[in-house]
Coordinates of N, CA, C and O in Angstrom, one line a residue:
X901 N 40.5 -8.9 -4.5 CA 39.4 -9.4 -4.2 C 38.3 -8.2 -4.6 O 38.6 -7.0 -4.2
X902 N 37.8 -7.9 -5.6 CA 36.7 -6.9 -5.9 C 35.4 -6.9 -5.2 O 35.0 -8.2 -5.2
X903 N 35.4 -5.8 -4.3 CA 33.9 -5.5 -4.1 C 33.2 -4.9 -4.6 O 33.5 -3.8 -5.4
X904 N 32.0 -5.1 -4.8 CA 30.8 -5.0 -5.6 C 30.2 -4.0 -4.8 O 29.2 -4.7 -3.4
X905 N 29.1 -3.5 -5.5 CA 27.8 -2.5 -4.4 C 26.5 -3.6 -4.3 O 26.2 -4.1 -5.3
X906 N 26.2 -3.3 -3.4 CA 24.7 -4.2 -3.1 C 23.8 -3.8 -3.9 O 23.3 -2.8 -3.8
X907 N 23.2 -4.8 -4.7 CA 22.0 -4.4 -5.3 C 20.8 -4.3 -4.2 O 20.4 -5.2 -3.6
X908 N 19.7 -3.8 -4.7 CA 18.7 -3.4 -4.2 C 17.5 -4.4 -5.0 O 18.0 -4.8 -5.9
X909 N 17.1 -4.8 -3.9 CA 15.9 -6.2 -4.2 C 14.8 -5.2 -5.6 O 14.5 -4.1 -5.0
X910 N 14.8 -6.0 -6.3 CA 13.9 -5.5 -7.5 C 12.1 -5.7 -7.2 O 12.0 -6.7 -6.8
X911 N 11.4 -5.0 -7.3 CA 10.1 -5.1 -7.2 C 9.8 -5.8 -8.1 O 10.0 -6.2 -9.4
X912 N 8.7 -7.1 -7.6 CA 8.2 -7.7 -9.0 C 7.5 -7.2 -10.3 O 7.2 -6.0 -9.9
X913 N 7.6 -7.6 -11.5 CA 6.9 -6.8 -12.4 C 5.9 -6.6 -12.3 O 5.4 -5.0 -12.8
X914 N 4.9 -7.0 -11.6 CA 3.7 -6.8 -11.6 C 3.4 -5.6 -10.7 O 2.2 -5.1 -10.5
X915 N 4.3 -5.5 -9.7 CA 3.9 -4.5 -8.7 C 4.1 -3.1 -8.9 O 5.0 -2.9 -9.8
X916 N 3.3 -1.9 -9.1 CA 3.3 -0.5 -9.3 C 3.7 0.3 -8.3 O 4.5 1.0 -8.6
X917 N 3.4 0.1 -7.0 CA 3.5 1.2 -6.3 C 3.4 0.4 -4.7 O 2.4 -0.4 -4.3
X918 N 4.2 0.8 -3.8 CA 4.0 0.3 -2.4 C 3.9 1.3 -1.2 O 4.2 2.6 -1.5
X919 N 3.4 1.2 -0.2 CA 3.1 2.5 0.7 C 4.0 1.6 2.0 O 3.4 1.2 2.9
X920 N 5.1 2.3 1.8 CA 6.3 1.8 2.8 C 5.9 2.5 4.4 O 6.3 1.9 5.1
X921 N 5.3 3.4 4.1 CA 5.3 4.5 5.6 C 3.9 3.7 6.2 O 4.4 3.6 7.6
X922 N 3.0 2.9 5.8 CA 1.8 2.1 6.1 C 2.4 1.3 7.3 O 1.7 1.2 8.4
X923 N 3.0 0.4 6.8 CA 3.8 -0.6 7.7 C 4.4 0.2 9.0 O 4.8 -0.7 9.8
X924 N 5.0 1.1 8.6 CA 5.6 1.6 9.9 C 4.9 2.9 10.9 O 4.8 2.6 12.0
X925 N 3.6 3.4 10.0 CA 2.7 4.1 11.2 C 1.2 3.1 11.7 O 1.2 3.7 12.5
X926 N 1.4 2.2 11.2 CA 0.3 1.0 11.6 C 1.0 0.0 11.6 O 1.6 -0.8 11.2
X927 N -0.2 -1.0 13.0 CA 0.1 -2.2 12.4 C -1.3 -3.0 12.0 O -2.3 -2.6 12.3
X928 N -0.6 -3.7 10.9 CA -1.8 -4.3 10.0 C -2.2 -5.5 10.9 O -1.3 -6.4 10.7
X929 N -3.3 -5.7 10.6 CA -4.0 -7.2 10.9 C -4.6 -8.1 10.2 O -4.3 -8.9 9.7
X930 N -5.2 -7.2 9.1 CA -5.5 -7.8 8.1 C -5.4 -7.6 6.3 O -5.6 -6.5 6.6
X931 N -5.3 -8.6 5.4 CA -5.3 -7.7 4.2 C -6.2 -8.3 3.4 O -6.7 -9.2 3.7
X932 N -6.6 -7.4 2.3 CA -7.6 -7.8 1.5 C -7.1 -7.3 -0.3 O -6.4 -6.2 -0.1
X933 N -7.6 -7.9 -0.8 CA -7.4 -7.5 -2.4 C -8.7 -7.1 -3.0 O -9.7 -7.7 -3.2
X934 N -8.6 -5.7 -3.7 CA -9.7 -5.1 -3.8 C -9.3 -4.4 -5.5 O -8.3 -4.0 -5.7
X935 N -10.2 -4.7 -6.2 CA -10.3 -4.1 -7.6 C -10.5 -2.8 -7.6 O -11.1 -2.3 -6.9
X936 N -10.0 -1.7 -8.6 CA -10.0 -0.6 -8.5 C -10.6 -0.2 -9.9 O -10.4 -0.5 -10.7
X937 N -11.9 0.6 -9.8 CA -12.7 1.2 -10.9 C -11.6 2.5 -11.4 O -11.9 3.8 -10.4
X938 N -11.3 2.2 -12.4 CA -10.3 3.8 -13.3 C -11.2 4.0 -14.2 O -11.5 3.0 -15.3
X939 N -10.5 5.0 -14.6 CA -11.0 5.7 -16.1 C -9.9 4.8 -17.1 O -8.9 4.8 -16.8
X940 N -9.9 5.4 -18.6 CA -9.1 5.3 -19.5 C -7.7 5.9 -19.3 O -6.7 5.0 -19.2
X941 N -7.5 7.0 -18.6 CA -6.3 7.5 -18.8 C -5.5 7.2 -17.3 O -4.7 7.4 -17.4
X942 N -6.5 6.9 -16.5 CA -5.9 6.4 -15.2 C -5.3 5.4 -15.3 O -4.0 5.1 -14.5
X943 N -6.0 4.2 -15.9 CA -5.0 3.0 -15.8 C -3.8 3.0 -16.8 O -2.8 2.5 -16.2
X944 N -3.6 4.2 -17.6 CA -2.6 4.3 -18.3 C -1.5 4.6 -17.3 O -0.6 4.3 -17.7
X945 N -1.7 5.7 -16.6 CA -0.8 6.4 -15.8 C -0.5 5.0 -14.6 O 0.9 5.4 -14.2
X946 N -1.3 4.7 -14.0 CA -1.0 3.5 -13.3 C -0.2 2.4 -13.5 O 0.7 2.3 -13.1
X947 N -0.4 2.0 -15.2 CA 0.2 1.0 -15.5 C 1.9 1.4 -15.8 O 2.9 0.8 -16.0
X948 N 2.1 2.9 -16.1 CA 3.4 3.6 -15.9 C 4.1 4.2 -14.9 O 5.1 4.2 -14.5
X949 N 3.4 3.4 -13.3 CA 3.9 3.4 -12.3 C 3.8 5.1 -11.6 O 4.4 5.2 -10.7
X950 N 2.7 5.8 -12.3 CA 2.5 7.0 -11.8 C 1.5 7.3 -10.6 O 0.6 8.0 -10.7
X951 N 1.7 6.6 -9.6 CA 0.7 6.4 -8.7 C 1.5 6.3 -7.1 O 2.4 6.2 -7.1
X952 N 1.0 7.1 -6.2 CA 1.5 7.5 -5.2 C 0.3 7.3 -3.6 O -0.6 8.0 -3.9
X953 N 0.6 6.4 -3.1 CA -0.4 5.7 -2.0 C 0.2 6.5 -0.8 O -0.6 6.2 0.2
X954 N 0.9 7.2 -0.5 CA 1.8 7.5 0.8 C 0.4 8.1 1.8 O 0.2 7.8 3.0
X955 N -0.5 9.1 1.3 CA -1.4 9.5 2.5 C -2.8 8.6 2.1 O -3.7 9.4 2.7
X956 N -2.7 7.6 1.1 CA -4.2 7.2 0.7 C -4.6 6.5 2.4 O -4.2 6.2 3.0
X957 N -6.1 6.4 2.3 CA -7.2 5.4 2.8 C -7.9 4.9 2.5 O -8.5 5.8 1.4
X958 N -8.7 4.2 2.8 CA -10.1 3.8 2.5 C -11.3 4.1 3.5 O -11.1 4.0 4.8
X959 N -12.3 4.4 2.7 CA -13.7 4.5 3.6 C -14.7 3.9 3.2 O -14.9 3.9 1.7
X960 N -15.6 3.9 3.9 CA -16.9 2.9 3.8 C -18.2 4.3 3.7 O -18.1 4.5 4.7
X961 N -18.5 4.3 2.7 CA -19.6 5.4 2.3 C -20.6 4.8 1.4 O -20.8 3.9 0.8
X962 N -21.9 4.5 2.5 CA -23.4 4.3 1.8 C -23.2 2.5 1.2 O -23.8 2.4 0.3
X963 N -22.3 1.6 1.9 CA -22.4 0.3 1.6 C -21.4 0.2 0.7 O -21.3 -1.0 0.3
X964 N -20.3 1.3 0.2 CA -19.3 1.1 -0.8 C -18.1 1.6 0.0 O -18.2 2.3 0.5
X965 N -16.9 0.8 -0.7 CA -15.3 1.2 -0.3 C -15.2 2.0 -1.3 O -14.9 1.9 -2.5
X966 N -14.5 3.2 -0.7 CA -13.8 4.6 -1.6 C -12.4 4.4 -1.0 O -12.3 4.5 -0.2
X967 N -11.6 4.8 -2.6 CA -10.1 4.8 -1.8 C -10.0 6.4 -1.9 O -10.6 7.2 -3.1
X968 N -9.4 7.3 -1.0 CA -9.3 8.6 -0.7 C -8.1 9.3 -0.7 O -7.1 8.4 0.0
X969 N -7.6 10.2 -1.3 CA -6.3 10.6 -1.2 C -5.2 10.1 -1.8 O -4.0 10.2 -1.4
X970 N -5.5 9.1 -2.9 CA -4.2 8.4 -3.8 C -3.9 9.4 -5.2 O -5.1 9.7 -5.7
X971 N -2.8 9.6 -4.9 CA -2.3 10.7 -6.2 C -2.3 9.7 -7.2 O -1.3 8.9 -7.6
X972 N -2.8 9.7 -8.3 CA -2.5 8.7 -9.7 C -2.6 10.3 -10.7 O -3.2 11.1 -11.2
X973 N -1.0 10.4 -11.1 CA -0.6 11.8 -12.2 C -1.7 11.4 -13.8 O -1.6 10.4 -14.1
X974 N -1.9 12.9 -13.8 CA -2.5 12.8 -15.2 C -1.6 12.0 -16.5 O -0.5 12.4 -16.4
X975 N -2.3 11.4 -17.2 CA -1.5 10.8 -18.3 C -0.8 11.9 -19.2 O -1.9 12.7 -19.8
X976 N 0.0 11.6 -19.8 CA 0.7 12.8 -20.5 C 0.2 12.9 -21.8 O 0.1 14.1 -22.3
X977 N -0.1 11.8 -22.4 CA -0.8 12.0 -24.0 C -2.5 11.9 -23.8 O -3.3 11.5 -24.8
X978 N -3.1 12.1 -22.3 CA -4.6 12.2 -22.2 C -5.1 13.7 -22.9 O -6.5 13.6 -22.8
X979 N -4.7 14.5 -22.9 CA -5.2 16.2 -23.2 C -6.7 16.2 -22.4 O -6.5 16.1 -21.1
X980 N -7.8 16.4 -22.8 CA -8.9 16.7 -22.4 C -9.5 15.6 -21.5 O -10.4 16.0 -21.0
X981 N -9.2 14.8 -21.6 CA -9.8 13.2 -21.2 C -8.9 12.9 -20.0 O -9.3 11.8 -19.2
X982 N -7.7 13.9 -19.3 CA -7.4 13.3 -18.0 C -8.8 13.7 -16.9 O -9.3 14.2 -17.2
X983 N -8.0 13.2 -16.0 CA -8.8 13.1 -14.8 C -8.0 13.9 -13.5 O -7.3 14.2 -13.7
X984 N -9.3 14.1 -12.6 CA -8.4 15.0 -11.2 C -7.9 13.8 -10.7 O -7.9 12.9 -10.3
X985 N -6.2 14.3 -10.6 CA -5.3 13.3 -9.4 C -5.7 12.7 -8.2 O -5.1 11.5 -8.0
X986 N -6.7 13.5 -7.7 CA -6.8 13.2 -6.1 C -8.4 13.0 -5.9 O -8.7 12.4 -5.1
X987 N -9.1 12.4 -7.0 CA -10.3 11.9 -7.2 C -10.8 10.6 -6.5 O -9.5 10.1 -6.0
X988 N -12.0 11.0 -5.6 CA -12.3 9.4 -5.1 C -12.3 8.6 -6.2 O -13.2 8.3 -7.3
X989 N -12.1 7.3 -5.6 CA -12.1 5.7 -6.6 C -12.8 4.7 -5.8 O -12.3 4.4 -4.6
X990 N -14.0 4.1 -6.5 CA -14.4 3.1 -6.0 C -13.5 1.7 -6.1 O -12.6 1.4 -6.8
X991 N -13.8 0.8 -4.8 CA -12.9 -0.3 -4.6 C -13.8 -1.1 -4.9 O -15.2 -1.6 -4.0
X992 N -13.6 -2.4 -5.1 CA -14.5 -3.5 -5.6 C -14.2 -4.6 -4.7 O -13.1 -5.3 -4.8
X993 N -14.8 -5.1 -3.8 CA -15.0 -6.4 -2.8 C -16.1 -6.9 -2.9 O -17.4 -6.4 -3.0
X994 N -16.4 -8.5 -2.2 CA -17.3 -9.1 -2.4 C -18.4 -8.5 -1.0 O -17.7 -8.1 -0.3
X995 N -19.6 -8.8 -1.2 CA -20.5 -8.3 -0.5 C -19.8 -8.8 1.4 O -19.9 -8.1 2.1
X996 N -19.7 -10.0 1.1 CA -19.3 -10.4 2.7 C -18.0 -10.0 3.3 O -18.0 -9.5 4.6
X997 N -17.1 -9.3 2.1 CA -15.8 -8.4 2.7 C -16.1 -7.7 3.4 O -15.5 -7.1 3.8
X998 N -16.9 -6.7 2.5 CA -17.3 -5.4 2.5 C -18.0 -5.2 3.9 O -17.5 -4.6 4.7
X999 N -18.8 -6.2 4.4 CA -19.8 -6.2 5.5 C -18.9 -6.4 6.6 O -19.0 -6.1 7.8
X1000 N -17.9 -7.9 6.6 CA -17.0 -7.8 7.3 C -15.9 -6.4 7.5 O -15.8 -6.1 8.9
X1001 N -15.7 -5.8 6.7 CA -14.6 -4.4 7.2 C -15.6 -3.7 7.7 O -15.3 -2.5 8.3
X1002 N -16.7 -3.3 7.4 CA -17.7 -2.1 7.8 C -18.2 -2.5 9.3 O -17.9 -1.7 10.1
X1003 N -17.9 -3.9 9.9 CA -18.0 -4.3 11.0 C -17.0 -4.0 11.9 O -16.8 -3.4 13.4
X1004 N -15.8 -4.0 11.3 CA -14.1 -3.8 12.0 C -13.9 -2.4 12.1 O -13.5 -1.8 13.0
X1005 N -14.3 -1.5 11.1 CA -13.8 -0.4 11.2 C -14.6 0.7 12.0 O -14.4 1.9 12.5
X1006 N -16.0 0.1 12.3 CA -16.7 0.9 13.4 C -16.1 1.0 14.6 O -16.0 2.0 15.7
X1007 N -15.1 0.1 15.1 CA -14.4 0.5 16.5 C -13.5 2.0 15.8 O -12.8 2.2 14.9
X1008 N -13.4 2.3 17.5 CA -11.9 3.3 17.4 C -10.8 3.3 17.2 O -10.0 2.1 17.3
X1009 N -10.0 4.0 16.5 CA -8.8 3.8 15.9 C -8.4 2.7 14.8 O -7.1 2.4 14.9
X1010 N -9.1 2.4 14.3 CA -8.9 1.2 13.1 C -9.4 2.2 11.7 O -10.3 2.8 11.6
X1011 N -8.5 1.7 10.8 CA -8.5 2.4 9.6 C -8.3 1.5 8.5 O -7.7 0.6 9.0
X1012 N -8.7 1.8 7.2 CA -8.1 1.0 6.1 C -7.2 1.9 5.4 O -7.6 3.0 4.4
X1013 N -6.1 1.1 5.2 CA -4.8 1.5 4.1 C -4.4 0.7 3.2 O -4.5 -0.5 3.1
X1014 N -4.1 2.0 1.9 CA -4.0 0.8 0.7 C -2.2 0.5 1.0 O -1.5 1.5 1.6
X1015 N -1.7 -0.6 0.8 CA -0.4 -1.3 1.2 C 0.3 -1.2 -0.2 O 1.5 -0.9 -0.4
X1016 N -0.5 -1.5 -1.3 CA 0.5 -1.8 -2.5 C -1.0 -1.5 -4.0 O -1.9 -2.5 -3.3
X1017 N -0.3 -1.4 -4.9 CA -0.9 -1.3 -6.3 C -0.3 -2.3 -6.6 O 1.0 -1.9 -7.1
X1018 N -1.2 -3.4 -7.7 CA 0.1 -4.4 -8.8 C -1.4 -4.7 -9.4 O -2.4 -4.2 -9.6
X1019 N -0.7 -5.3 -11.0 CA -1.5 -5.9 -12.0 C -1.9 -7.1 -11.9 O -0.8 -7.8 -11.6
X1020 N -3.1 -7.5 -12.0 CA -3.4 -9.4 -12.1 C -4.1 -9.3 -13.1 O -5.4 -8.8 -13.3
X1021 N -3.8 -10.3 -14.0 CA -4.3 -10.3 -15.3 C -5.0 -9.0 -16.1 O -6.0 -9.0 -16.5
X1022 N -4.0 -8.2 -15.9 CA -4.4 -7.0 -16.9 C -5.3 -5.8 -16.1 O -5.4 -5.0 -16.4
X1023 N -5.6 -6.2 -15.0 CA -6.6 -5.3 -14.2 C -5.9 -5.0 -13.1 O -5.0 -5.4 -12.3
X1024 N -5.7 -3.4 -12.4 CA -5.1 -2.7 -11.3 C -6.0 -3.4 -10.0 O -7.5 -3.1 -10.0
X1025 N -5.2 -4.3 -9.1 CA -5.7 -4.5 -7.9 C -5.3 -3.7 -6.4 O -4.0 -2.9 -7.1
X1026 N -5.7 -3.7 -5.5 CA -5.2 -2.7 -4.5 C -5.1 -3.7 -3.5 O -6.1 -4.2 -3.1
X1027 N -3.9 -3.5 -2.4 CA -3.8 -4.8 -1.1 C -4.0 -3.8 -0.1 O -3.6 -2.6 0.1
X1028 N -5.4 -3.9 0.5 CA -5.6 -2.5 1.6 C -5.6 -3.9 3.0 O -5.5 -4.8 2.7
X1029 N -5.2 -3.1 3.9 CA -4.8 -3.6 5.2 C -5.6 -2.8 6.2 O -5.9 -1.6 6.2
X1030 N -6.2 -3.6 7.1 CA -6.7 -3.1 8.3 C -5.8 -2.5 9.5 O -5.0 -3.5 9.8
X1031 N -6.0 -1.5 10.0 CA -4.6 -1.0 10.7 C -5.4 -0.4 11.9 O -6.1 0.4 11.8
X1032 N -4.2 -0.4 12.8 CA -4.6 0.5 13.8 C -3.3 1.2 14.0 O -1.9 0.5 13.8
X1033 N -3.4 2.6 14.7 CA -2.2 3.3 14.5 C -1.4 2.9 15.6 O -1.4 2.6 16.6
X1034 N -0.2 3.1 15.6 CA 1.0 2.7 16.4 C 1.7 4.0 17.4 O 1.6 5.4 16.4
X1035 N 1.8 4.0 18.7 CA 2.6 5.3 19.2 C 3.5 5.3 19.0 O 4.3 4.2 18.2
X1036 N 4.4 6.2 19.5 CA 5.9 6.6 18.9 C 6.6 5.6 19.6 O 7.7 5.3 18.9
X1037 N 6.2 5.4 20.8 CA 7.5 4.1 21.6 C 7.2 2.8 20.7 O 8.3 1.5 20.5
X1038 N 6.0 2.4 20.1 CA 5.8 1.2 19.4 C 6.6 1.2 18.2 O 7.4 0.4 17.7
X1039 N 6.7 2.4 17.6 CA 7.9 2.7 16.6 C 9.4 2.7 16.4 O 9.7 1.6 15.9
X1040 N 9.7 3.3 17.7 CA 10.8 3.1 18.3 C 11.5 1.7 18.6 O 12.2 0.8 18.2
X1041 N 10.6 0.9 18.9 CA 10.6 -0.5 19.5 C 10.8 -1.7 18.3 O 11.4 -2.2 18.1
X1042 N 10.0 -1.4 16.8 CA 9.9 -1.7 15.8 C 11.4 -1.8 15.1 O 11.9 -2.5 14.6
X1043 N 11.8 -0.6 15.2 CA 13.1 -0.3 14.6 C 14.4 -1.0 15.5 O 15.3 -1.5 14.8
X1044 N 14.3 -0.5 16.7 CA 15.5 -1.8 17.8 C 15.2 -3.1 17.0 O 16.4 -3.5 17.0
X1045 N 13.8 -3.7 17.2 CA 13.9 -5.2 16.6 C 14.8 -5.3 15.5 O 15.2 -6.2 15.3
X1046 N 14.3 -4.4 14.6 CA 14.9 -5.0 13.1 C 16.0 -4.6 13.0 O 16.9 -5.5 12.3
X1047 N 16.8 -3.8 14.0 CA 17.9 -3.3 13.8 C 19.1 -4.4 14.6 O 20.0 -5.1 14.2
X1048 N 18.1 -5.3 15.7 CA 18.7 -6.5 16.4 C 18.8 -7.5 15.5 O 19.6 -8.4 15.4
X1049 N 17.8 -7.4 14.9 CA 17.7 -9.2 13.6 C 19.0 -9.0 12.9 O 19.2 -9.7 12.4
X1050 N 18.9 -7.8 12.0 CA 19.7 -7.3 11.0 C 21.5 -7.6 11.4 O 22.3 -8.5 11.0
X1051 N 21.5 -7.1 12.8 CA 22.9 -7.8 13.4 C 23.2 -9.2 13.6 O 23.9 -9.4 13.0
X1052 N 22.3 -9.9 13.8 CA 22.3 -11.0 14.0 C 22.5 -11.9 13.2 O 23.3 -12.9 13.1
X1053 N 21.9 -11.3 11.8 CA 21.9 -12.1 10.4 C 23.4 -11.8 10.1 O 24.1 -12.8 9.5
X1054 N 23.8 -10.5 10.2 CA 25.2 -10.3 10.0 C 26.3 -11.2 10.5 O 27.4 -11.2 9.8
X1055 N 26.0 -11.3 11.7 CA 27.2 -12.1 12.7 C 27.2 -13.6 12.2 O 28.2 -14.2 12.3
X1056 N 25.7 -14.1 12.2 CA 25.6 -15.4 11.8 C 26.1 -15.7 10.3 O 27.1 -16.5 9.9
X1057 N 26.2 -14.7 9.3 CA 26.9 -14.9 8.0 C 28.0 -14.8 8.1 O 28.8 -15.5 7.3
X1058 N 28.9 -14.0 8.8 CA 30.2 -13.7 9.0 C 31.0 -15.2 9.8 O 32.1 -15.5 9.4
X1059 N 30.0 -15.7 11.0 CA 30.6 -16.7 11.2 C 30.2 -18.1 10.2 O 31.3 -19.1 10.9
X1060 N 29.7 -18.2 9.5 CA 29.6 -19.4 8.8 C 29.9 -18.9 7.6 O 30.0 -18.5 6.7

């Protein structure tokens, strides 16, 4: 019998970047899909997958939602038209969604984090989540539960 290495699950074609650390560090309660206002060279870099959401967050300023600390690498062929990689980018939401978010974020310990960036009908969209920070013991509990689930699936798979 020939044993083959397990293939990693492939991400969907339209998904460009994910923030895996967000689900580990935060408990996500609600998610919203928002459009991103990008310059010409930024969208080319995003389509090439050169975006990093790791330390990103969103903030409401003067009634608008802004994505901060998200790194989009400069476009290789962009020369003088390139952008600042860490510049603040405006997120586009409906008024009622923005009002709901601004009411929720006023509570202490709640933040808005980007979860993933993907293309939808040719436009770059970001999935943002309303998050509360996890304590260290919550993170350990999550890891323990995940390992128990994995062990149960393995036992069930081997028995049947």
